[in-house]
């Protein structure tokens, strides 16, 4: 899959209640959304754009040399937002793969973005994603930590069988923390946005279960660690510490 055939889309809104104005909060001299944009650009897999319903976000992105596309404010999910953005940016249907990169991951390693896309080299895979082995005891039982239950499908790869907030699988052996970055085959995204929310999706409150219940294949690349997701003021301070300039 060539670089010109892939598109990274970063959905961004100002609707966060725990951290108002989250995409534009300053981290080490740059708005958070710009950090995510830079990480996506560093992956060097193709075009990168921010999909937003907020003119202020779009203005900040373009002021920092990025591309932004305005979308409707009433989308039920980020997947619907990126699909609208895809249709605007690529009406001729030339893009083969779309990466949905959350706008609150300012420390995402560029190589992890590439790893998710690489999963689509297997023609049987509809959606690629990421997972990291759980290392901290408290994460095994924390419902905020989504677990990916899967079977090995290659070196450092899993075929997803289920996603859950429960402690799973049972017994000894590794458990995996799911990382919410998705690389969609275009046909998979086009199909996904036509599907109604599924039974297990509503029960677990996990959108990716809609794809599994529709018999779509999701594979995950196992990466070294979970990138910091900025959801709270404490997360924001951690991100600022990680990304602050270091003196030699």
mmCIF file with all atom_site columns, N, CA and C in Angstrom, residues 58-124:
data_model
loop_
_atom_site.group_PDB
_atom_site.id
_atom_site.type_symbol
_atom_site.label_atom_id
_atom_site.label_alt_id
_atom_site.label_comp_id
_atom_site.label_asym_id
_atom_site.label_entity_id
_atom_site.label_seq_id
_atom_site.pdbx_PDB_ins_code
_atom_site.Cartn_x
_atom_site.Cartn_y
_atom_site.Cartn_z
_atom_site.occupancy
_atom_site.B_iso_or_equiv
_atom_site.pdbx_formal_charge
_atom_site.auth_seq_id
_atom_site.auth_comp_id
_atom_site.auth_asym_id
_atom_site.auth_atom_id
_atom_site.pdbx_PDB_model_num
ATOM 1   N N  . UNK A 1 58  ? -9.757  24.363  13.553 1.00 0.00 ? 58  UNK A N  1
ATOM 2   C CA . UNK A 1 58  ? -9.286  24.391  12.167 1.00 0.00 ? 58  UNK A CA 1
ATOM 3   C C  . UNK A 1 58  ? -8.298  25.533  11.945 1.00 0.00 ? 58  UNK A C  1
ATOM 4   N N  . UNK A 1 59  ? -8.567  26.690  12.522 1.00 0.00 ? 59  UNK A N  1
ATOM 5   C CA . UNK A 1 59  ? -7.677  27.840  12.354 1.00 0.00 ? 59  UNK A CA 1
ATOM 6   C C  . UNK A 1 59  ? -6.311  27.587  12.971 1.00 0.00 ? 59  UNK A C  1
ATOM 7   N N  . UNK A 1 60  ? -6.293  26.976  14.154 1.00 0.00 ? 60  UNK A N  1
ATOM 8   C CA . UNK A 1 60  ? -5.025  26.673  14.820 1.00 0.00 ? 60  UNK A CA 1
ATOM 9   C C  . UNK A 1 60  ? -4.223  25.667  14.000 1.00 0.00 ? 60  UNK A C  1
ATOM 10  N N  . UNK A 1 61  ? -4.891  24.645  13.497 1.00 0.00 ? 61  UNK A N  1
ATOM 11  C CA . UNK A 1 61  ? -4.202  23.627  12.701 1.00 0.00 ? 61  UNK A CA 1
ATOM 12  C C  . UNK A 1 61  ? -3.578  24.248  11.455 1.00 0.00 ? 61  UNK A C  1
ATOM 13  N N  . UNK A 1 62  ? -4.342  25.037  10.729 1.00 0.00 ? 62  UNK A N  1
ATOM 14  C CA . UNK A 1 62  ? -3.804  25.632  9.501  1.00 0.00 ? 62  UNK A CA 1
ATOM 15  C C  . UNK A 1 62  ? -2.715  26.657  9.801  1.00 0.00 ? 62  UNK A C  1
ATOM 16  N N  . UNK A 1 63  ? -2.834  27.353  10.935 1.00 0.00 ? 63  UNK A N  1
ATOM 17  C CA . UNK A 1 63  ? -1.794  28.316  11.321 1.00 0.00 ? 63  UNK A CA 1
ATOM 18  C C  . UNK A 1 63  ? -0.465  27.632  11.594 1.00 0.00 ? 63  UNK A C  1
ATOM 19  N N  . UNK A 1 64  ? -0.517  26.352  11.964 1.00 0.00 ? 64  UNK A N  1
ATOM 20  C CA . UNK A 1 64  ? 0.706   25.586  12.213 1.00 0.00 ? 64  UNK A CA 1
ATOM 21  C C  . UNK A 1 64  ? 1.089   24.719  11.009 1.00 0.00 ? 64  UNK A C  1
ATOM 22  N N  . UNK A 1 65  ? 0.535   25.042  9.853  1.00 0.00 ? 65  UNK A N  1
ATOM 23  C CA . UNK A 1 65  ? 0.937   24.370  8.628  1.00 0.00 ? 65  UNK A CA 1
ATOM 24  C C  . UNK A 1 65  ? 0.226   23.072  8.342  1.00 0.00 ? 65  UNK A C  1
ATOM 25  N N  . UNK A 1 66  ? -0.790  22.731  9.129  1.00 0.00 ? 66  UNK A N  1
ATOM 26  C CA . UNK A 1 66  ? -1.519  21.492  8.919  1.00 0.00 ? 66  UNK A CA 1
ATOM 27  C C  . UNK A 1 66  ? -2.754  21.691  8.058  1.00 0.00 ? 66  UNK A C  1
ATOM 28  N N  . UNK A 1 67  ? -3.401  20.583  7.748  1.00 0.00 ? 67  UNK A N  1
ATOM 29  C CA . UNK A 1 67  ? -4.628  20.604  6.956  1.00 0.00 ? 67  UNK A CA 1
ATOM 30  C C  . UNK A 1 67  ? -5.809  20.282  7.860  1.00 0.00 ? 67  UNK A C  1
ATOM 31  N N  . UNK A 1 68  ? -6.893  21.023  7.706  1.00 0.00 ? 68  UNK A N  1
ATOM 32  C CA . UNK A 1 68  ? -8.100  20.783  8.492  1.00 0.00 ? 68  UNK A CA 1
ATOM 33  C C  . UNK A 1 68  ? -9.297  20.720  7.565  1.00 0.00 ? 68  UNK A C  1
ATOM 34  N N  . UNK A 1 69  ? -10.269 19.899  7.938  1.00 0.00 ? 69  UNK A N  1
ATOM 35  C CA . UNK A 1 69  ? -11.509 19.799  7.179  1.00 0.00 ? 69  UNK A CA 1
ATOM 36  C C  . UNK A 1 69  ? -12.668 19.955  8.150  1.00 0.00 ? 69  UNK A C  1
ATOM 37  N N  . UNK A 1 70  ? -13.625 20.809  7.797  1.00 0.00 ? 70  UNK A N  1
ATOM 38  C CA . UNK A 1 70  ? -14.777 21.057  8.650  1.00 0.00 ? 70  UNK A CA 1
ATOM 39  C C  . UNK A 1 70  ? -15.844 19.995  8.401  1.00 0.00 ? 70  UNK A C  1
ATOM 40  N N  . UNK A 1 71  ? -16.372 19.447  9.498  1.00 0.00 ? 71  UNK A N  1
ATOM 41  C CA . UNK A 1 71  ? -17.399 18.415  9.422  1.00 0.00 ? 71  UNK A CA 1
ATOM 42  C C  . UNK A 1 71  ? -18.627 18.851  10.216 1.00 0.00 ? 71  UNK A C  1
ATOM 43  N N  . UNK A 1 72  ? -19.705 18.130  10.018 1.00 0.00 ? 72  UNK A N  1
ATOM 44  C CA . UNK A 1 72  ? -20.950 18.448  10.723 1.00 0.00 ? 72  UNK A CA 1
ATOM 45  C C  . UNK A 1 72  ? -20.778 18.241  12.229 1.00 0.00 ? 72  UNK A C  1
ATOM 46  N N  . UNK A 1 73  ? -21.527 18.968  13.055 1.00 0.00 ? 73  UNK A N  1
ATOM 47  C CA . UNK A 1 73  ? -21.389 18.826  14.513 1.00 0.00 ? 73  UNK A CA 1
ATOM 48  C C  . UNK A 1 73  ? -22.181 17.677  15.107 1.00 0.00 ? 73  UNK A C  1
ATOM 49  N N  . UNK A 1 74  ? -23.022 17.018  14.311 1.00 0.00 ? 74  UNK A N  1
ATOM 50  C CA . UNK A 1 74  ? -23.975 16.058  14.874 1.00 0.00 ? 74  UNK A CA 1
ATOM 51  C C  . UNK A 1 74  ? -23.587 14.600  14.680 1.00 0.00 ? 74  UNK A C  1
ATOM 52  N N  . UNK A 1 75  ? -22.316 14.313  14.407 1.00 0.00 ? 75  UNK A N  1
ATOM 53  C CA . UNK A 1 75  ? -21.912 12.922  14.207 1.00 0.00 ? 75  UNK A CA 1
ATOM 54  C C  . UNK A 1 75  ? -21.966 12.150  15.523 1.00 0.00 ? 75  UNK A C  1
ATOM 55  N N  . UNK A 1 76  ? -22.495 10.910  15.492 1.00 0.00 ? 76  UNK A N  1
ATOM 56  C CA . UNK A 1 76  ? -22.567 10.119  16.723 1.00 0.00 ? 76  UNK A CA 1
ATOM 57  C C  . UNK A 1 76  ? -21.228 9.549   17.175 1.00 0.00 ? 76  UNK A C  1
ATOM 58  N N  . UNK A 1 77  ? -20.242 9.495   16.286 1.00 0.00 ? 77  UNK A N  1
ATOM 59  C CA . UNK A 1 77  ? -18.947 8.907   16.656 1.00 0.00 ? 77  UNK A CA 1
ATOM 60  C C  . UNK A 1 77  ? -17.841 9.504   15.800 1.00 0.00 ? 77  UNK A C  1
ATOM 61  N N  . UNK A 1 78  ? -16.607 9.254   16.255 1.00 0.00 ? 78  UNK A N  1
ATOM 62  C CA . UNK A 1 78  ? -15.449 9.688   15.483 1.00 0.00 ? 78  UNK A CA 1
ATOM 63  C C  . UNK A 1 78  ? -15.355 9.005   14.137 1.00 0.00 ? 78  UNK A C  1
ATOM 64  N N  . UNK A 1 79  ? -15.829 7.763   14.049 1.00 0.00 ? 79  UNK A N  1
ATOM 65  C CA . UNK A 1 79  ? -15.795 7.037   12.779 1.00 0.00 ? 79  UNK A CA 1
ATOM 66  C C  . UNK A 1 79  ? -16.664 7.727   11.735 1.00 0.00 ? 79  UNK A C  1
ATOM 67  N N  . UNK A 1 80  ? -17.846 8.184   12.160 1.00 0.00 ? 80  UNK A N  1
ATOM 68  C CA . UNK A 1 80  ? -18.717 8.908   11.230 1.00 0.00 ? 80  UNK A CA 1
ATOM 69  C C  . UNK A 1 80  ? -18.079 10.231  10.805 1.00 0.00 ? 80  UNK A C  1
ATOM 70  N N  . UNK A 1 81  ? -17.402 10.884  11.739 1.00 0.00 ? 81  UNK A N  1
ATOM 71  C CA . UNK A 1 81  ? -16.753 12.162  11.417 1.00 0.00 ? 81  UNK A CA 1
ATOM 72  C C  . UNK A 1 81  ? -15.634 11.957  10.392 1.00 0.00 ? 81  UNK A C  1
ATOM 73  N N  . UNK A 1 82  ? -14.811 10.928  10.584 1.00 0.00 ? 82  UNK A N  1
ATOM 74  C CA . UNK A 1 82  ? -13.719 10.736  9.633  1.00 0.00 ? 82  UNK A CA 1
ATOM 75  C C  . UNK A 1 82  ? -14.237 10.273  8.276  1.00 0.00 ? 82  UNK A C  1
ATOM 76  N N  . UNK A 1 83  ? -15.375 9.583   8.265  1.00 0.00 ? 83  UNK A N  1
ATOM 77  C CA . UNK A 1 83  ? -15.926 9.178   6.969  1.00 0.00 ? 83  UNK A CA 1
ATOM 78  C C  . UNK A 1 83  ? -16.387 10.400  6.182  1.00 0.00 ? 83  UNK A C  1
ATOM 79  N N  . UNK A 1 84  ? -17.037 11.343  6.862  1.00 0.00 ? 84  UNK A N  1
ATOM 80  C CA . UNK A 1 84  ? -17.422 12.578  6.168  1.00 0.00 ? 84  UNK A CA 1
ATOM 81  C C  . UNK A 1 84  ? -16.184 13.306  5.653  1.00 0.00 ? 84  UNK A C  1
ATOM 82  N N  . UNK A 1 85  ? -15.142 13.370  6.488  1.00 0.00 ? 85  UNK A N  1
ATOM 83  C CA . UNK A 1 85  ? -13.905 14.036  6.073  1.00 0.00 ? 85  UNK A CA 1
ATOM 84  C C  . UNK A 1 85  ? -13.277 13.331  4.876  1.00 0.00 ? 85  UNK A C  1
ATOM 85  N N  . UNK A 1 86  ? -13.284 12.003  4.896  1.00 0.00 ? 86  UNK A N  1
ATOM 86  C CA . UNK A 1 86  ? -12.746 11.234  3.774  1.00 0.00 ? 86  UNK A CA 1
ATOM 87  C C  . UNK A 1 86  ? -13.486 11.574  2.486  1.00 0.00 ? 86  UNK A C  1
ATOM 88  N N  . UNK A 1 87  ? -14.804 11.619  2.551  1.00 0.00 ? 87  UNK A N  1
ATOM 89  C CA . UNK A 1 87  ? -15.593 11.905  1.349  1.00 0.00 ? 87  UNK A CA 1
ATOM 90  C C  . UNK A 1 87  ? -15.302 13.304  0.811  1.00 0.00 ? 87  UNK A C  1
ATOM 91  N N  . UNK A 1 88  ? -15.027 14.247  1.710  1.00 0.00 ? 88  UNK A N  1
ATOM 92  C CA . UNK A 1 88  ? -14.678 15.602  1.264  1.00 0.00 ? 88  UNK A CA 1
ATOM 93  C C  . UNK A 1 88  ? -13.290 15.651  0.635  1.00 0.00 ? 88  UNK A C  1
ATOM 94  N N  . UNK A 1 89  ? -12.339 14.976  1.263  1.00 0.00 ? 89  UNK A N  1
ATOM 95  C CA . UNK A 1 89  ? -10.945 15.067  0.832  1.00 0.00 ? 89  UNK A CA 1
ATOM 96  C C  . UNK A 1 89  ? -10.635 14.171  -0.360 1.00 0.00 ? 89  UNK A C  1
ATOM 97  N N  . UNK A 1 90  ? -11.395 13.095  -0.509 1.00 0.00 ? 90  UNK A N  1
ATOM 98  C CA . UNK A 1 90  ? -11.090 12.116  -1.557 1.00 0.00 ? 90  UNK A CA 1
ATOM 99  C C  . UNK A 1 90  ? -12.373 11.668  -2.256 1.00 0.00 ? 90  UNK A C  1
ATOM 100 N N  . UNK A 1 91  ? -13.067 12.577  -2.927 1.00 0.00 ? 91  UNK A N  1
ATOM 101 C CA . UNK A 1 91  ? -14.343 12.204  -3.554 1.00 0.00 ? 91  UNK A CA 1
ATOM 102 C C  . UNK A 1 91  ? -14.201 11.188  -4.675 1.00 0.00 ? 91  UNK A C  1
ATOM 103 N N  . UNK A 1 92  ? -12.996 11.053  -5.228 1.00 0.00 ? 92  UNK A N  1
ATOM 104 C CA . UNK A 1 92  ? -12.794 10.102  -6.327 1.00 0.00 ? 92  UNK A CA 1
ATOM 105 C C  . UNK A 1 92  ? -12.489 8.689   -5.836 1.00 0.00 ? 92  UNK A C  1
ATOM 106 N N  . UNK A 1 93  ? -12.347 8.518   -4.531 1.00 0.00 ? 93  UNK A N  1
ATOM 107 C CA . UNK A 1 93  ? -12.154 7.177   -3.978 1.00 0.00 ? 93  UNK A CA 1
ATOM 108 C C  . UNK A 1 93  ? -10.783 6.583   -4.218 1.00 0.00 ? 93  UNK A C  1
ATOM 109 N N  . UNK A 1 94  ? -9.746  7.413   -4.245 1.00 0.00 ? 94  UNK A N  1
ATOM 110 C CA . UNK A 1 94  ? -8.398  6.916   -4.515 1.00 0.00 ? 94  UNK A CA 1
ATOM 111 C C  . UNK A 1 94  ? -7.688  6.407   -3.265 1.00 0.00 ? 94  UNK A C  1
ATOM 112 N N  . UNK A 1 95  ? -8.089  6.883   -2.094 1.00 0.00 ? 95  UNK A N  1
ATOM 113 C CA . UNK A 1 95  ? -7.462  6.441   -0.845 1.00 0.00 ? 95  UNK A CA 1
ATOM 114 C C  . UNK A 1 95  ? -7.908  5.022   -0.518 1.00 0.00 ? 95  UNK A C  1
ATOM 115 N N  . UNK A 1 96  ? -6.957  4.166   -0.160 1.00 0.00 ? 96  UNK A N  1
ATOM 116 C CA . UNK A 1 96  ? -7.255  2.770   0.160  1.00 0.00 ? 96  UNK A CA 1
ATOM 117 C C  . UNK A 1 96  ? -7.371  2.508   1.654  1.00 0.00 ? 96  UNK A C  1
ATOM 118 N N  . UNK A 1 97  ? -6.653  3.292   2.457  1.00 0.00 ? 97  UNK A N  1
ATOM 119 C CA . UNK A 1 97  ? -6.629  3.046   3.903  1.00 0.00 ? 97  UNK A CA 1
ATOM 120 C C  . UNK A 1 97  ? -6.745  4.360   4.650  1.00 0.00 ? 97  UNK A C  1
ATOM 121 N N  . UNK A 1 98  ? -7.506  4.327   5.742  1.00 0.00 ? 98  UNK A N  1
ATOM 122 C CA . UNK A 1 98  ? -7.741  5.517   6.554  1.00 0.00 ? 98  UNK A CA 1
ATOM 123 C C  . UNK A 1 98  ? -7.380  5.197   7.990  1.00 0.00 ? 98  UNK A C  1
ATOM 124 N N  . UNK A 1 99  ? -6.494  5.994   8.583  1.00 0.00 ? 99  UNK A N  1
ATOM 125 C CA . UNK A 1 99  ? -6.120  5.817   9.984  1.00 0.00 ? 99  UNK A CA 1
ATOM 126 C C  . UNK A 1 99  ? -6.897  6.826   10.811 1.00 0.00 ? 99  UNK A C  1
ATOM 127 N N  . UNK A 1 100 ? -7.629  6.333   11.785 1.00 0.00 ? 100 UNK A N  1
ATOM 128 C CA . UNK A 1 100 ? -8.358  7.176   12.735 1.00 0.00 ? 100 UNK A CA 1
ATOM 129 C C  . UNK A 1 100 ? -7.483  7.308   13.974 1.00 0.00 ? 100 UNK A C  1
ATOM 130 N N  . UNK A 1 101 ? -6.851  8.473   14.114 1.00 0.00 ? 101 UNK A N  1
ATOM 131 C CA . UNK A 1 101 ? -5.930  8.738   15.220 1.00 0.00 ? 101 UNK A CA 1
ATOM 132 C C  . UNK A 1 101 ? -6.574  9.736   16.174 1.00 0.00 ? 101 UNK A C  1
ATOM 133 N N  . UNK A 1 102 ? -6.795  9.326   17.408 1.00 0.00 ? 102 UNK A N  1
ATOM 134 C CA . UNK A 1 102 ? -7.457  10.199  18.369 1.00 0.00 ? 102 UNK A CA 1
ATOM 135 C C  . UNK A 1 102 ? -6.626  11.455  18.641 1.00 0.00 ? 102 UNK A C  1
ATOM 136 N N  . UNK A 1 103 ? -7.320  12.576  18.797 1.00 0.00 ? 103 UNK A N  1
ATOM 137 C CA . UNK A 1 103 ? -6.644  13.851  18.971 1.00 0.00 ? 103 UNK A CA 1
ATOM 138 C C  . UNK A 1 103 ? -6.126  14.123  20.362 1.00 0.00 ? 103 UNK A C  1
ATOM 139 N N  . UNK A 1 104 ? -6.256  13.149  21.273 1.00 0.00 ? 104 UNK A N  1
ATOM 140 C CA . UNK A 1 104 ? -5.750  13.337  22.644 1.00 0.00 ? 104 UNK A CA 1
ATOM 141 C C  . UNK A 1 104 ? -4.597  12.396  22.964 1.00 0.00 ? 104 UNK A C  1
ATOM 142 N N  . UNK A 1 105 ? -3.830  12.028  21.925 1.00 0.00 ? 105 UNK A N  1
ATOM 143 C CA . UNK A 1 105 ? -2.669  11.140  22.100 1.00 0.00 ? 105 UNK A CA 1
ATOM 144 C C  . UNK A 1 105 ? -1.392  11.875  21.676 1.00 0.00 ? 105 UNK A C  1
ATOM 145 N N  . UNK A 1 106 ? -0.966  12.878  22.432 1.00 0.00 ? 106 UNK A N  1
ATOM 146 C CA . UNK A 1 106 ? 0.175   13.692  21.996 1.00 0.00 ? 106 UNK A CA 1
ATOM 147 C C  . UNK A 1 106 ? 1.520   12.988  22.062 1.00 0.00 ? 106 UNK A C  1
ATOM 148 N N  . UNK A 1 107 ? 1.579   11.806  22.683 1.00 0.00 ? 107 UNK A N  1
ATOM 149 C CA . UNK A 1 107 ? 2.856   11.090  22.769 1.00 0.00 ? 107 UNK A CA 1
ATOM 150 C C  . UNK A 1 107 ? 2.866   9.818   21.922 1.00 0.00 ? 107 UNK A C  1
ATOM 151 N N  . UNK A 1 108 ? 1.894   9.641   21.036 1.00 0.00 ? 108 UNK A N  1
ATOM 152 C CA . UNK A 1 108 ? 1.833   8.418   20.232 1.00 0.00 ? 108 UNK A CA 1
ATOM 153 C C  . UNK A 1 108 ? 3.111   8.285   19.395 1.00 0.00 ? 108 UNK A C  1
ATOM 154 N N  . UNK A 1 109 ? 3.817   7.157   19.484 1.00 0.00 ? 109 UNK A N  1
ATOM 155 C CA . UNK A 1 109 ? 5.022   6.984   18.660 1.00 0.00 ? 109 UNK A CA 1
ATOM 156 C C  . UNK A 1 109 ? 4.649   6.843   17.178 1.00 0.00 ? 109 UNK A C  1
ATOM 157 N N  . UNK A 1 110 ? 5.305   7.554   16.296 1.00 0.00 ? 110 UNK A N  1
ATOM 158 C CA . UNK A 1 110 ? 4.994   7.427   14.869 1.00 0.00 ? 110 UNK A CA 1
ATOM 159 C C  . UNK A 1 110 ? 5.082   5.993   14.364 1.00 0.00 ? 110 UNK A C  1
ATOM 160 N N  . UNK A 1 111 ? 5.997   5.204   14.918 1.00 0.00 ? 111 UNK A N  1
ATOM 161 C CA . UNK A 1 111 ? 6.128   3.825   14.450 1.00 0.00 ? 111 UNK A CA 1
ATOM 162 C C  . UNK A 1 111 ? 4.904   2.989   14.806 1.00 0.00 ? 111 UNK A C  1
ATOM 163 N N  . UNK A 1 112 ? 4.174   3.381   15.850 1.00 0.00 ? 112 UNK A N  1
ATOM 164 C CA . UNK A 1 112 ? 2.958   2.649   16.193 1.00 0.00 ? 112 UNK A CA 1
ATOM 165 C C  . UNK A 1 112 ? 1.857   2.920   15.167 1.00 0.00 ? 112 UNK A C  1
ATOM 166 N N  . UNK A 1 113 ? 1.811   4.131   14.651 1.00 0.00 ? 113 UNK A N  1
ATOM 167 C CA . UNK A 1 113 ? 0.862   4.445   13.579 1.00 0.00 ? 113 UNK A CA 1
ATOM 168 C C  . UNK A 1 113 ? 1.171   3.587   12.360 1.00 0.00 ? 113 UNK A C  1
ATOM 169 N N  . UNK A 1 114 ? 2.449   3.466   12.040 1.00 0.00 ? 114 UNK A N  1
ATOM 170 C CA . UNK A 1 114 ? 2.848   2.636   10.903 1.00 0.00 ? 114 UNK A CA 1
ATOM 171 C C  . UNK A 1 114 ? 2.510   1.168   11.141 1.00 0.00 ? 114 UNK A C  1
ATOM 172 N N  . UNK A 1 115 ? 2.653   0.710   12.385 1.00 0.00 ? 115 UNK A N  1
ATOM 173 C CA . UNK A 1 115 ? 2.377   -0.693  12.704 1.00 0.00 ? 115 UNK A CA 1
ATOM 174 C C  . UNK A 1 115 ? 0.915   -1.043  12.474 1.00 0.00 ? 115 UNK A C  1
ATOM 175 N N  . UNK A 1 116 ? 0.017   -0.129  12.813 1.00 0.00 ? 116 UNK A N  1
ATOM 176 C CA . UNK A 1 116 ? -1.410  -0.388  12.590 1.00 0.00 ? 116 UNK A CA 1
ATOM 177 C C  . UNK A 1 116 ? -1.714  -0.486  11.102 1.00 0.00 ? 116 UNK A C  1
ATOM 178 N N  . UNK A 1 117 ? -1.148  0.415   10.316 1.00 0.00 ? 117 UNK A N  1
ATOM 179 C CA . UNK A 1 117 ? -1.374  0.384   8.874  1.00 0.00 ? 117 UNK A CA 1
ATOM 180 C C  . UNK A 1 117 ? -0.811  -0.884  8.248  1.00 0.00 ? 117 UNK A C  1
ATOM 181 N N  . UNK A 1 118 ? 0.343   -1.348  8.729  1.00 0.00 ? 118 UNK A N  1
ATOM 182 C CA . UNK A 1 118 ? 0.991   -2.530  8.152  1.00 0.00 ? 118 UNK A CA 1
ATOM 183 C C  . UNK A 1 118 ? 0.120   -3.775  8.248  1.00 0.00 ? 118 UNK A C  1
ATOM 184 N N  . UNK A 1 119 ? -0.787  -3.817  9.210  1.00 0.00 ? 119 UNK A N  1
ATOM 185 C CA . UNK A 1 119 ? -1.668  -4.975  9.350  1.00 0.00 ? 119 UNK A CA 1
ATOM 186 C C  . UNK A 1 119 ? -2.547  -5.171  8.122  1.00 0.00 ? 119 UNK A C  1
ATOM 187 N N  . UNK A 1 120 ? -2.829  -4.099  7.402  1.00 0.00 ? 120 UNK A N  1
ATOM 188 C CA . UNK A 1 120 ? -3.692  -4.202  6.223  1.00 0.00 ? 120 UNK A CA 1
ATOM 189 C C  . UNK A 1 120 ? -2.975  -4.806  5.023  1.00 0.00 ? 120 UNK A C  1
ATOM 190 N N  . UNK A 1 121 ? -1.680  -5.089  5.163  1.00 0.00 ? 121 UNK A N  1
ATOM 191 C CA . UNK A 1 121 ? -0.984  -5.811  4.099  1.00 0.00 ? 121 UNK A CA 1
ATOM 192 C C  . UNK A 1 121 ? -1.531  -7.221  3.954  1.00 0.00 ? 121 UNK A C  1
ATOM 193 N N  . UNK A 1 122 ? -2.149  -7.742  5.020  1.00 0.00 ? 122 UNK A N  1
ATOM 194 C CA . UNK A 1 122 ? -2.873  -9.012  4.941  1.00 0.00 ? 122 UNK A CA 1
ATOM 195 C C  . UNK A 1 122 ? -4.255  -8.714  4.362  1.00 0.00 ? 122 UNK A C  1
ATOM 196 N N  . UNK A 1 123 ? -4.574  -9.227  3.177  1.00 0.00 ? 123 UNK A N  1
ATOM 197 C CA . UNK A 1 123 ? -5.848  -8.868  2.541  1.00 0.00 ? 123 UNK A CA 1
ATOM 198 C C  . UNK A 1 123 ? -7.076  -9.345  3.304  1.00 0.00 ? 123 UNK A C  1
ATOM 199 N N  . UNK A 1 124 ? -6.887  -10.254 4.262  1.00 0.00 ? 124 UNK A N  1
ATOM 200 C CA . UNK A 1 124 ? -8.017  -10.732 5.045  1.00 0.00 ? 124 UNK A CA 1
ATOM 201 C C  . UNK A 1 124 ? -8.401  -9.823  6.192  1.00 0.00 ? 124 UNK A C  1
#
